[in-house]
Amino acid sequence: MIVKMEYRKSDIKQGIQLHIINKDKFKTNLIAVMITSKLDKKTVTKNALIPAVLRRGTAKLNTQEEINKKLEDMYGASFNCGLDKTGDNQVLKFYLESVNDEFLPQDGENMLKTSLENIFEIIFNPYLENDCFKKEYVEQEKENLKQIIQGKIDNKARYALDRCIEEMYKNEPYGLYKFGYVEDLQEIDEKNLYEYYKKFINECKIDIFVSGMIKDNIEEIIKNDENIKRLNDRQPNYNEFVLNSPKVEKENIVNESMDVNQGKLVIGLNLDLENKEQKYDASIYNSILGGSANSKLFQNVREKASLAYTASSSYYKAKNNIFINCGIEIENFDKCLEIIKKQIEDMKNGEFSDEEVENAKQGTIATIKTIDDEQDTEIIYLFSQELSKQQINIEEYIDKIANVDKNKVVDIAKRVNINTVYFLKN
């Protein structure tokens, strides 16, 4: 059952938007602040470092221990932060979850207002020494980030996918690694990072999401917050989602050797769509190809041919790519690739049933119905719509999936081409 919700947007300042998700389904309020900037080699590493430094201390709460103590005093509120790569954008994400005022043991407290004040304090009022970030915090977080960057090879499946994307988008923003690069860390110190932060925080697109049972005038609380008052109006500079993938004359084959027990095959597919509505058809195409346990890849590559431990595909709407992922025995590469290409060709020729389309639609609709089961999932859904400039509620989303038919899926299949075949072997 889909819970009805009230969703509204308003401008706090130019380039700073408030999103209110008012519903009585949860006992907690979740605040999420998304800060979006264009992916750029010059800034990607600094952006990755900023959330880690900000969480270490604020002007009022100088250490992470003080922040944690404050959260404990707020009936066990929780704070988290991180970053993501969404299309050609790098997004810094900050979350604070706290109990709703309705469930507090005593009246008179305004936990939502307190939560807003504290998340803004962490993001917009950092702890400084000598008018710059604390040197110790920056150096420690540089070392932590270095370990994250160097550790990307530990998860071989994720590494292979990142490398395939890097090859497909060589010298383009989307090819950048979201956590940045070790060589760039050497140039960063507490002074130039703080100078960059001040510019970043006053130029980027900021989206503030507040989800929960909301009775207060949130707009007024936020507009009157001292940290928000100090922020500038801005003309947010970010990249919208694309309709078409980059065209290639022939598929690019990349082999890489590493000490691995299992080969990792990743195939990047391009989609050439005419309009945004076709993204719903593409979702069903992906589900039939490799997005479910009944998919062609799973049934033909893994089950029938027994060539792969895993065989699946994922649709990246922001860039309009489909990525096929297989874990295989290294000697099975040629045969596995042959069968995968046959599934792609079979779908171009319409060699799949109406029943497969219906099953894919029902599976996709079941997933859509879970979007509002978790506050953070719902926020991410609404935020992706904000970046794509295409607002659609869950009921409308379901209707669009329900209207996909076999002919539409065949049309998508004919728009699919292999861009890059990446194989990680020993």
Short mmCIF file of C-alpha atoms in Angstrom, two decimals:
data_model
loop_
_atom_site.label_atom_id
_atom_site.label_comp_id
_atom_site.label_asym_id
_atom_site.label_seq_id
_atom_site.Cartn_x
_atom_site.Cartn_y
_atom_site.Cartn_z
CA MET A 1 0.00 0.00 0.00
CA ILE A 2 1.31 3.44 -0.95
CA VAL A 3 1.07 5.99 1.83
CA LYS A 4 -0.18 9.39 0.78
CA MET A 5 2.23 12.18 1.48
CA GLU A 6 2.37 15.93 1.17
CA TYR A 7 5.43 17.05 -0.75
CA ARG A 8 6.23 20.67 -1.39
CA LYS A 9 9.23 22.74 -2.41
CA SER A 10 10.16 26.32 -1.61
CA ASP A 11 13.17 28.57 -2.08
CA ILE A 12 15.12 29.51 1.05
CA LYS A 13 17.47 31.63 -1.04
CA GLN A 14 18.34 31.63 -4.71
CA GLY A 15 19.98 28.26 -5.36
CA ILE A 16 19.00 26.87 -1.91
CA GLN A 17 15.80 24.85 -2.01
CA LEU A 18 13.75 23.28 0.76
CA HIS A 19 11.88 20.01 0.16
CA ILE A 20 9.28 19.05 2.77
CA ILE A 21 7.97 15.47 2.88
CA ASN A 22 5.13 15.50 5.39
CA LYS A 23 3.79 12.08 6.39
CA ASP A 24 2.86 10.26 9.59
CA LYS A 25 4.38 6.89 8.70
CA PHE A 26 7.59 7.25 10.71
CA LYS A 27 8.45 8.00 14.32
CA THR A 28 11.57 9.89 13.28
CA ASN A 29 12.33 13.01 11.34
CA LEU A 30 15.10 12.75 8.76
CA ILE A 31 16.94 15.85 7.55
CA ALA A 32 19.15 15.50 4.47
CA VAL A 33 21.27 18.26 2.98
CA MET A 34 22.56 17.63 -0.56
CA ILE A 35 25.26 19.91 -1.96
CA THR A 36 25.79 19.45 -5.69
CA SER A 37 28.68 20.57 -7.87
CA LYS A 38 29.99 19.60 -11.28
CA LEU A 39 32.50 16.78 -11.38
CA ASP A 40 35.93 18.24 -12.09
CA LYS A 41 39.41 16.73 -11.77
CA LYS A 42 40.63 19.94 -10.09
CA THR A 43 38.10 19.73 -7.25
CA VAL A 44 36.97 16.10 -6.96
CA THR A 45 39.49 15.23 -4.22
CA LYS A 46 38.83 18.39 -2.20
CA ASN A 47 35.09 17.74 -2.36
CA ALA A 48 35.62 14.19 -1.10
CA LEU A 49 37.66 15.49 1.84
CA ILE A 50 35.24 18.21 2.96
CA PRO A 51 32.51 16.04 4.62
CA ALA A 52 35.13 14.09 6.58
CA VAL A 53 36.70 17.31 7.92
CA LEU A 54 33.35 18.96 8.70
CA ARG A 55 32.18 16.06 10.84
CA ARG A 56 35.26 16.42 13.08
CA GLY A 57 34.11 19.60 14.81
CA THR A 58 32.11 22.83 14.69
CA ALA A 59 32.62 26.32 16.08
CA LYS A 60 30.39 25.37 19.03
CA LEU A 61 31.25 21.67 19.26
CA ASN A 62 34.99 21.55 18.67
CA THR A 63 35.49 17.79 18.51
CA GLN A 64 33.74 14.73 17.16
CA GLU A 65 33.28 13.58 20.76
CA GLU A 66 31.36 16.78 21.55
CA ILE A 67 29.19 16.29 18.48
CA ASN A 68 28.44 12.71 19.51
CA LYS A 69 27.60 13.84 23.06
CA LYS A 70 25.19 16.42 21.65
CA LEU A 71 23.51 13.73 19.52
CA GLU A 72 23.17 11.49 22.57
CA ASP A 73 21.50 14.33 24.45
CA MET A 74 19.03 14.58 21.55
CA TYR A 75 17.56 11.19 22.58
CA GLY A 76 20.09 9.28 20.52
CA ALA A 77 19.93 11.22 17.26
CA SER A 78 22.27 10.02 14.52
CA PHE A 79 24.41 11.93 12.02
CA ASN A 80 26.11 10.66 8.90
CA CYS A 81 27.70 12.11 5.79
CA GLY A 82 29.31 11.01 2.57
CA LEU A 83 29.37 11.66 -1.13
CA ASP A 84 28.13 10.23 -4.38
CA LYS A 85 28.60 10.55 -8.12
CA THR A 86 25.25 11.31 -9.76
CA GLY A 87 25.56 11.79 -13.49
CA ASP A 88 28.27 14.38 -14.12
CA ASN A 89 27.87 15.75 -10.59
CA GLN A 90 29.54 15.13 -7.26
CA VAL A 91 27.04 15.28 -4.40
CA LEU A 92 28.01 15.80 -0.74
CA LYS A 93 25.33 14.27 1.48
CA PHE A 94 24.63 15.01 5.15
CA TYR A 95 21.95 13.25 7.22
CA LEU A 96 20.59 13.80 10.71
CA GLU A 97 17.83 11.57 12.08
CA SER A 98 16.03 12.30 15.35
CA VAL A 99 12.88 11.24 17.15
CA ASN A 100 9.71 13.10 16.23
CA ASP A 101 8.41 15.56 18.83
CA GLU A 102 5.20 13.50 19.15
CA PHE A 103 7.19 10.70 20.80
CA LEU A 104 9.33 12.71 23.21
CA PRO A 105 8.93 11.90 26.91
CA GLN A 106 8.10 15.51 27.80
CA ASP A 107 6.35 18.43 26.13
CA GLY A 108 7.91 21.73 25.22
CA GLU A 109 10.90 20.42 23.30
CA ASN A 110 11.29 21.17 19.61
CA MET A 111 13.57 18.39 18.41
CA LEU A 112 13.11 19.20 14.73
CA LYS A 113 14.31 22.77 15.24
CA THR A 114 17.24 21.51 17.35
CA SER A 115 18.12 18.97 14.65
CA LEU A 116 18.08 21.59 11.90
CA GLU A 117 20.29 23.90 13.96
CA ASN A 118 22.81 21.14 14.58
CA ILE A 119 23.09 19.80 11.03
CA PHE A 120 23.52 23.38 9.75
CA GLU A 121 26.14 23.97 12.45
CA ILE A 122 28.14 20.95 11.25
CA ILE A 123 27.95 21.87 7.55
CA PHE A 124 28.15 25.64 7.61
CA ASN A 125 30.04 26.59 10.79
CA PRO A 126 33.16 24.41 11.00
CA TYR A 127 35.77 24.47 13.73
CA LEU A 128 38.66 26.77 12.77
CA GLU A 129 42.12 27.49 14.09
CA ASN A 130 43.97 30.60 12.83
CA ASP A 131 41.13 31.26 10.36
CA CYS A 132 41.46 27.91 8.61
CA PHE A 133 40.57 24.27 9.21
CA LYS A 134 42.38 22.54 12.08
CA LYS A 135 45.60 21.13 10.65
CA GLU A 136 45.36 17.90 12.65
CA TYR A 137 41.85 17.15 11.36
CA VAL A 138 42.81 17.78 7.74
CA GLU A 139 45.96 15.65 7.89
CA GLN A 140 44.16 12.76 9.57
CA GLU A 141 41.29 12.83 7.09
CA LYS A 142 43.73 13.06 4.17
CA GLU A 143 45.29 9.81 5.40
CA ASN A 144 41.86 8.20 5.79
CA LEU A 145 40.85 9.28 2.29
CA LYS A 146 44.15 8.00 0.89
CA GLN A 147 43.36 4.57 2.33
CA ILE A 148 39.87 4.64 0.81
CA ILE A 149 41.28 5.53 -2.63
CA GLN A 150 44.02 2.91 -2.45
CA GLY A 151 41.54 0.35 -1.10
CA LYS A 152 39.24 0.54 -4.13
CA ILE A 153 40.94 -2.57 -5.56
CA ASP A 154 39.78 -4.63 -2.56
CA ASN A 155 36.26 -5.04 -3.98
CA LYS A 156 37.11 -6.51 -7.37
CA ALA A 157 33.57 -6.38 -8.78
CA ARG A 158 33.19 -2.70 -7.88
CA TYR A 159 36.70 -1.97 -9.12
CA ALA A 160 35.94 -3.58 -12.50
CA LEU A 161 32.77 -1.50 -12.87
CA ASP A 162 34.62 1.71 -11.98
CA ARG A 163 37.36 0.86 -14.47
CA CYS A 164 34.83 0.17 -17.23
CA ILE A 165 33.22 3.56 -16.56
CA GLU A 166 36.66 5.18 -16.52
CA GLU A 167 37.46 3.70 -19.94
CA MET A 168 34.07 4.65 -21.41
CA TYR A 169 34.34 8.21 -20.14
CA LYS A 170 38.06 8.77 -20.49
CA ASN A 171 38.88 12.49 -20.14
CA GLU A 172 35.22 13.22 -19.30
CA PRO A 173 33.76 14.16 -15.89
CA TYR A 174 31.86 10.89 -15.39
CA GLY A 175 35.10 8.95 -15.69
CA LEU A 176 36.43 10.51 -12.47
CA TYR A 177 36.61 8.46 -9.28
CA LYS A 178 34.25 10.00 -6.74
CA PHE A 179 36.78 9.87 -3.88
CA GLY A 180 39.46 11.59 -5.95
CA TYR A 181 43.16 10.84 -6.40
CA VAL A 182 46.11 10.27 -4.07
CA GLU A 183 48.40 12.60 -6.06
CA ASP A 184 45.97 15.49 -5.51
CA LEU A 185 45.95 14.97 -1.74
CA GLN A 186 49.57 16.10 -1.54
CA GLU A 187 48.61 19.63 -2.62
CA ILE A 188 45.83 20.04 -0.06
CA ASP A 189 46.40 21.67 3.33
CA GLU A 190 44.23 23.25 6.02
CA LYS A 191 44.49 26.71 4.42
CA ASN A 192 43.71 26.06 0.77
CA LEU A 193 41.01 23.55 1.68
CA TYR A 194 39.25 26.14 3.84
CA GLU A 195 39.56 28.82 1.14
CA TYR A 196 38.06 26.38 -1.34
CA TYR A 197 35.31 25.37 1.12
CA LYS A 198 34.16 28.99 1.53
CA LYS A 199 33.82 29.35 -2.24
CA PHE A 200 32.22 25.92 -2.64
CA ILE A 201 29.61 26.43 0.09
CA ASN A 202 28.48 29.75 -1.43
CA GLU A 203 28.32 28.66 -5.07
CA CYS A 204 26.90 25.12 -5.14
CA LYS A 205 23.31 24.01 -5.47
CA ILE A 206 21.94 23.13 -2.01
CA ASP A 207 18.83 21.01 -1.41
CA ILE A 208 17.47 20.61 2.13
CA PHE A 209 15.07 17.69 2.65
CA VAL A 210 12.95 17.37 5.79
CA SER A 211 10.93 14.15 6.10
CA GLY A 212 8.53 13.22 8.91
CA MET A 213 5.50 14.45 10.83
CA ILE A 214 5.99 18.17 10.36
CA LYS A 215 3.75 20.73 12.02
CA ASP A 216 6.15 23.64 12.44
CA ASN A 217 6.73 26.39 9.92
CA ILE A 218 9.97 24.88 8.69
CA GLU A 219 10.59 27.63 6.13
CA GLU A 220 10.71 30.28 8.85
CA ILE A 221 12.90 28.18 11.16
CA ILE A 222 15.43 27.65 8.37
CA LYS A 223 15.37 31.21 7.04
CA ASN A 224 15.99 32.53 10.58
CA ASP A 225 18.86 30.14 11.27
CA GLU A 226 22.10 32.09 11.74
CA ASN A 227 24.15 29.73 9.61
CA ILE A 228 21.66 29.89 6.73
CA LYS A 229 21.51 33.69 6.94
CA ARG A 230 25.25 33.87 6.22
CA LEU A 231 24.94 31.95 2.96
CA ASN A 232 24.86 33.81 -0.34
CA ASP A 233 22.29 33.63 -3.06
CA ARG A 234 23.82 31.66 -5.92
CA GLN A 235 23.25 30.58 -9.49
CA PRO A 236 23.77 26.84 -9.02
CA ASN A 237 26.09 25.34 -11.58
CA TYR A 238 25.46 21.62 -12.07
CA ASN A 239 24.91 19.11 -14.88
CA GLU A 240 21.44 17.83 -15.75
CA PHE A 241 20.91 14.17 -16.60
CA VAL A 242 21.59 13.23 -20.23
CA LEU A 243 19.32 11.61 -22.80
CA ASN A 244 21.97 9.99 -24.97
CA SER A 245 25.18 8.09 -24.27
CA PRO A 246 28.37 8.91 -26.17
CA LYS A 247 28.46 7.23 -29.59
CA VAL A 248 31.36 4.96 -30.56
CA GLU A 249 32.37 3.64 -33.98
CA LYS A 250 33.40 0.26 -32.60
CA GLU A 251 33.41 -1.43 -29.22
CA ASN A 252 36.45 -0.86 -27.03
CA ILE A 253 37.97 -4.01 -25.49
CA VAL A 254 40.07 -3.52 -22.35
CA ASN A 255 41.96 -6.31 -20.56
CA GLU A 256 43.59 -5.76 -17.19
CA SER A 257 45.60 -8.22 -15.13
CA MET A 258 45.57 -8.50 -11.35
CA ASP A 259 45.88 -11.23 -8.75
CA VAL A 260 42.27 -12.48 -8.89
CA ASN A 261 40.70 -15.90 -8.41
CA GLN A 262 37.72 -15.05 -10.59
CA GLY A 263 37.47 -13.01 -13.77
CA LYS A 264 35.31 -9.88 -13.69
CA LEU A 265 33.60 -9.04 -16.97
CA VAL A 266 31.85 -5.67 -17.28
CA ILE A 267 30.18 -4.57 -20.52
CA GLY A 268 29.10 -0.95 -20.89
CA LEU A 269 26.13 -0.41 -23.21
CA ASN A 270 25.05 2.89 -24.76
CA LEU A 271 21.41 3.91 -25.13
CA ASP A 272 20.33 6.45 -27.74
CA LEU A 273 16.88 7.69 -26.70
CA GLU A 274 14.59 10.26 -28.32
CA ASN A 275 12.83 11.49 -25.18
CA LYS A 276 12.74 11.12 -21.39
CA GLU A 277 9.61 8.95 -21.53
CA GLN A 278 11.66 6.16 -23.09
CA LYS A 279 13.60 5.79 -19.83
CA TYR A 280 10.62 3.84 -18.45
CA ASP A 281 10.81 1.48 -21.44
CA ALA A 282 14.58 1.18 -20.88
CA SER A 283 13.97 0.10 -17.27
CA ILE A 284 11.86 -2.83 -18.49
CA TYR A 285 14.41 -3.67 -21.19
CA ASN A 286 17.12 -3.85 -18.51
CA SER A 287 14.97 -6.01 -16.25
CA ILE A 288 14.43 -8.55 -19.05
CA LEU A 289 18.08 -8.47 -20.12
CA GLY A 290 19.75 -8.82 -16.71
CA GLY A 291 17.91 -6.98 -13.98
CA SER A 292 16.09 -9.91 -12.37
CA ALA A 293 16.46 -13.58 -11.45
CA ASN A 294 14.37 -14.49 -14.51
CA SER A 295 16.47 -12.37 -16.86
CA LYS A 296 18.07 -13.59 -20.07
CA LEU A 297 21.59 -13.14 -18.72
CA PHE A 298 20.89 -15.05 -15.51
CA GLN A 299 19.06 -17.89 -17.26
CA ASN A 300 21.34 -18.30 -20.29
CA VAL A 301 24.79 -17.35 -19.01
CA ARG A 302 24.58 -18.63 -15.43
CA GLU A 303 21.90 -21.32 -15.29
CA LYS A 304 21.97 -23.03 -18.71
CA ALA A 305 25.61 -22.58 -19.75
CA SER A 306 27.01 -22.52 -16.18
CA LEU A 307 29.60 -19.97 -17.34
CA ALA A 308 29.18 -17.37 -14.62
CA TYR A 309 28.88 -17.21 -10.85
CA THR A 310 26.96 -13.98 -11.27
CA ALA A 311 25.33 -12.44 -14.35
CA SER A 312 23.25 -9.28 -14.14
CA SER A 313 22.76 -5.79 -15.54
CA SER A 314 21.97 -2.36 -14.11
CA TYR A 315 20.48 0.72 -15.77
CA TYR A 316 22.18 4.05 -14.95
CA LYS A 317 19.49 6.57 -15.84
CA ALA A 318 21.61 9.65 -15.19
CA LYS A 319 24.02 8.73 -18.00
CA ASN A 320 21.72 6.43 -20.00
CA ASN A 321 24.06 3.44 -19.82
CA ILE A 322 23.43 -0.19 -19.01
CA PHE A 323 26.27 -2.12 -17.37
CA ILE A 324 26.42 -5.91 -17.56
CA ASN A 325 28.37 -7.56 -14.72
CA CYS A 326 29.59 -11.16 -14.69
CA GLY A 327 31.90 -13.09 -12.41
CA ILE A 328 33.40 -15.89 -14.52
CA GLU A 329 36.19 -18.43 -14.79
CA ILE A 330 38.89 -16.68 -16.81
CA GLU A 331 38.97 -19.33 -19.54
CA ASN A 332 35.23 -18.82 -20.15
CA PHE A 333 35.62 -15.24 -21.40
CA ASP A 334 35.06 -15.83 -25.14
CA LYS A 335 32.10 -18.18 -24.70
CA CYS A 336 30.50 -15.94 -22.08
CA LEU A 337 30.86 -12.85 -24.28
CA GLU A 338 29.36 -14.73 -27.22
CA ILE A 339 26.25 -15.72 -25.24
CA ILE A 340 25.83 -12.21 -23.83
CA LYS A 341 25.98 -10.70 -27.33
CA LYS A 342 23.40 -13.22 -28.50
CA GLN A 343 20.97 -12.10 -25.75
CA ILE A 344 21.42 -8.47 -26.86
CA GLU A 345 20.78 -9.43 -30.50
CA ASP A 346 17.80 -11.65 -29.61
CA MET A 347 16.15 -8.71 -27.87
CA LYS A 348 16.72 -6.50 -30.94
CA ASN A 349 14.88 -9.17 -32.93
CA GLY A 350 12.01 -9.31 -30.45
CA GLU A 351 12.86 -12.81 -29.26
CA PHE A 352 11.20 -12.48 -25.87
CA SER A 353 7.62 -12.98 -24.78
CA ASP A 354 4.80 -10.74 -23.63
CA GLU A 355 4.91 -12.76 -20.41
CA GLU A 356 8.53 -11.71 -19.85
CA VAL A 357 7.49 -8.08 -20.33
CA GLU A 358 4.66 -8.46 -17.82
CA ASN A 359 6.90 -10.17 -15.28
CA ALA A 360 9.48 -7.40 -15.63
CA LYS A 361 6.78 -4.76 -15.19
CA GLN A 362 5.37 -6.43 -12.08
CA GLY A 363 8.83 -6.77 -10.56
CA THR A 364 9.65 -3.13 -11.29
CA ILE A 365 6.31 -1.93 -9.89
CA ALA A 366 6.88 -3.97 -6.71
CA THR A 367 10.22 -2.19 -6.28
CA ILE A 368 8.65 1.23 -6.91
CA LYS A 369 6.08 0.55 -4.18
CA THR A 370 8.92 0.17 -1.66
CA ILE A 371 10.34 3.66 -2.36
CA ASP A 372 8.40 5.25 0.50
CA ASP A 373 9.15 2.42 2.96
CA GLU A 374 12.36 4.18 4.02
CA GLN A 375 12.79 7.93 4.46
CA ASP A 376 16.25 8.02 2.90
CA THR A 377 15.11 6.04 -0.16
CA GLU A 378 12.26 8.47 -0.72
CA ILE A 379 14.62 11.44 -0.38
CA ILE A 380 17.04 9.98 -2.93
CA TYR A 381 14.13 9.37 -5.31
CA LEU A 382 12.95 12.98 -5.03
CA PHE A 383 16.50 14.33 -5.26
CA SER A 384 17.17 12.43 -8.49
CA GLN A 385 14.03 14.03 -9.90
CA GLU A 386 15.32 17.42 -8.84
CA LEU A 387 18.54 16.87 -10.81
CA SER A 388 16.71 15.46 -13.83
CA LYS A 389 14.09 18.25 -13.71
CA GLN A 390 11.31 15.69 -14.09
CA GLN A 391 8.92 15.56 -11.15
CA ILE A 392 6.66 12.52 -11.03
CA ASN A 393 4.94 10.94 -8.03
CA ILE A 394 4.96 7.23 -7.28
CA GLU A 395 1.46 6.59 -8.66
CA GLU A 396 2.41 8.25 -11.95
CA TYR A 397 5.66 6.30 -12.03
CA ILE A 398 3.73 3.04 -11.67
CA ASP A 399 1.32 4.07 -14.45
CA LYS A 400 4.19 4.79 -16.84
CA ILE A 401 5.77 1.38 -16.16
CA ALA A 402 2.37 -0.31 -16.57
CA ASN A 403 2.02 1.27 -20.03
CA VAL A 404 5.23 -0.27 -21.38
CA ASP A 405 4.61 -2.99 -23.98
CA LYS A 406 6.71 -5.35 -26.06
CA ASN A 407 6.96 -3.01 -29.06
CA LYS A 408 8.40 -0.26 -26.85
CA VAL A 409 10.98 -2.66 -25.41
CA VAL A 410 12.00 -3.80 -28.93
CA ASP A 411 12.45 -0.14 -29.88
CA ILE A 412 14.81 0.29 -26.91
CA ALA A 413 16.68 -2.92 -27.83
CA LYS A 414 17.41 -1.49 -31.28
CA ARG A 415 18.91 1.62 -29.65
CA VAL A 416 21.43 -0.39 -27.59
CA ASN A 417 25.06 -0.68 -28.63
CA ILE A 418 28.16 -2.04 -26.90
CA ASN A 419 30.59 0.71 -25.96
CA THR A 420 33.23 -1.05 -23.83
CA VAL A 421 34.08 -4.62 -22.86
CA TYR A 422 36.28 -4.63 -19.75
CA PHE A 423 37.81 -7.85 -18.41
CA LEU A 424 39.76 -8.16 -15.18
CA LYS A 425 41.81 -11.36 -15.18
CA ASN A 426 44.94 -12.79 -13.58
#
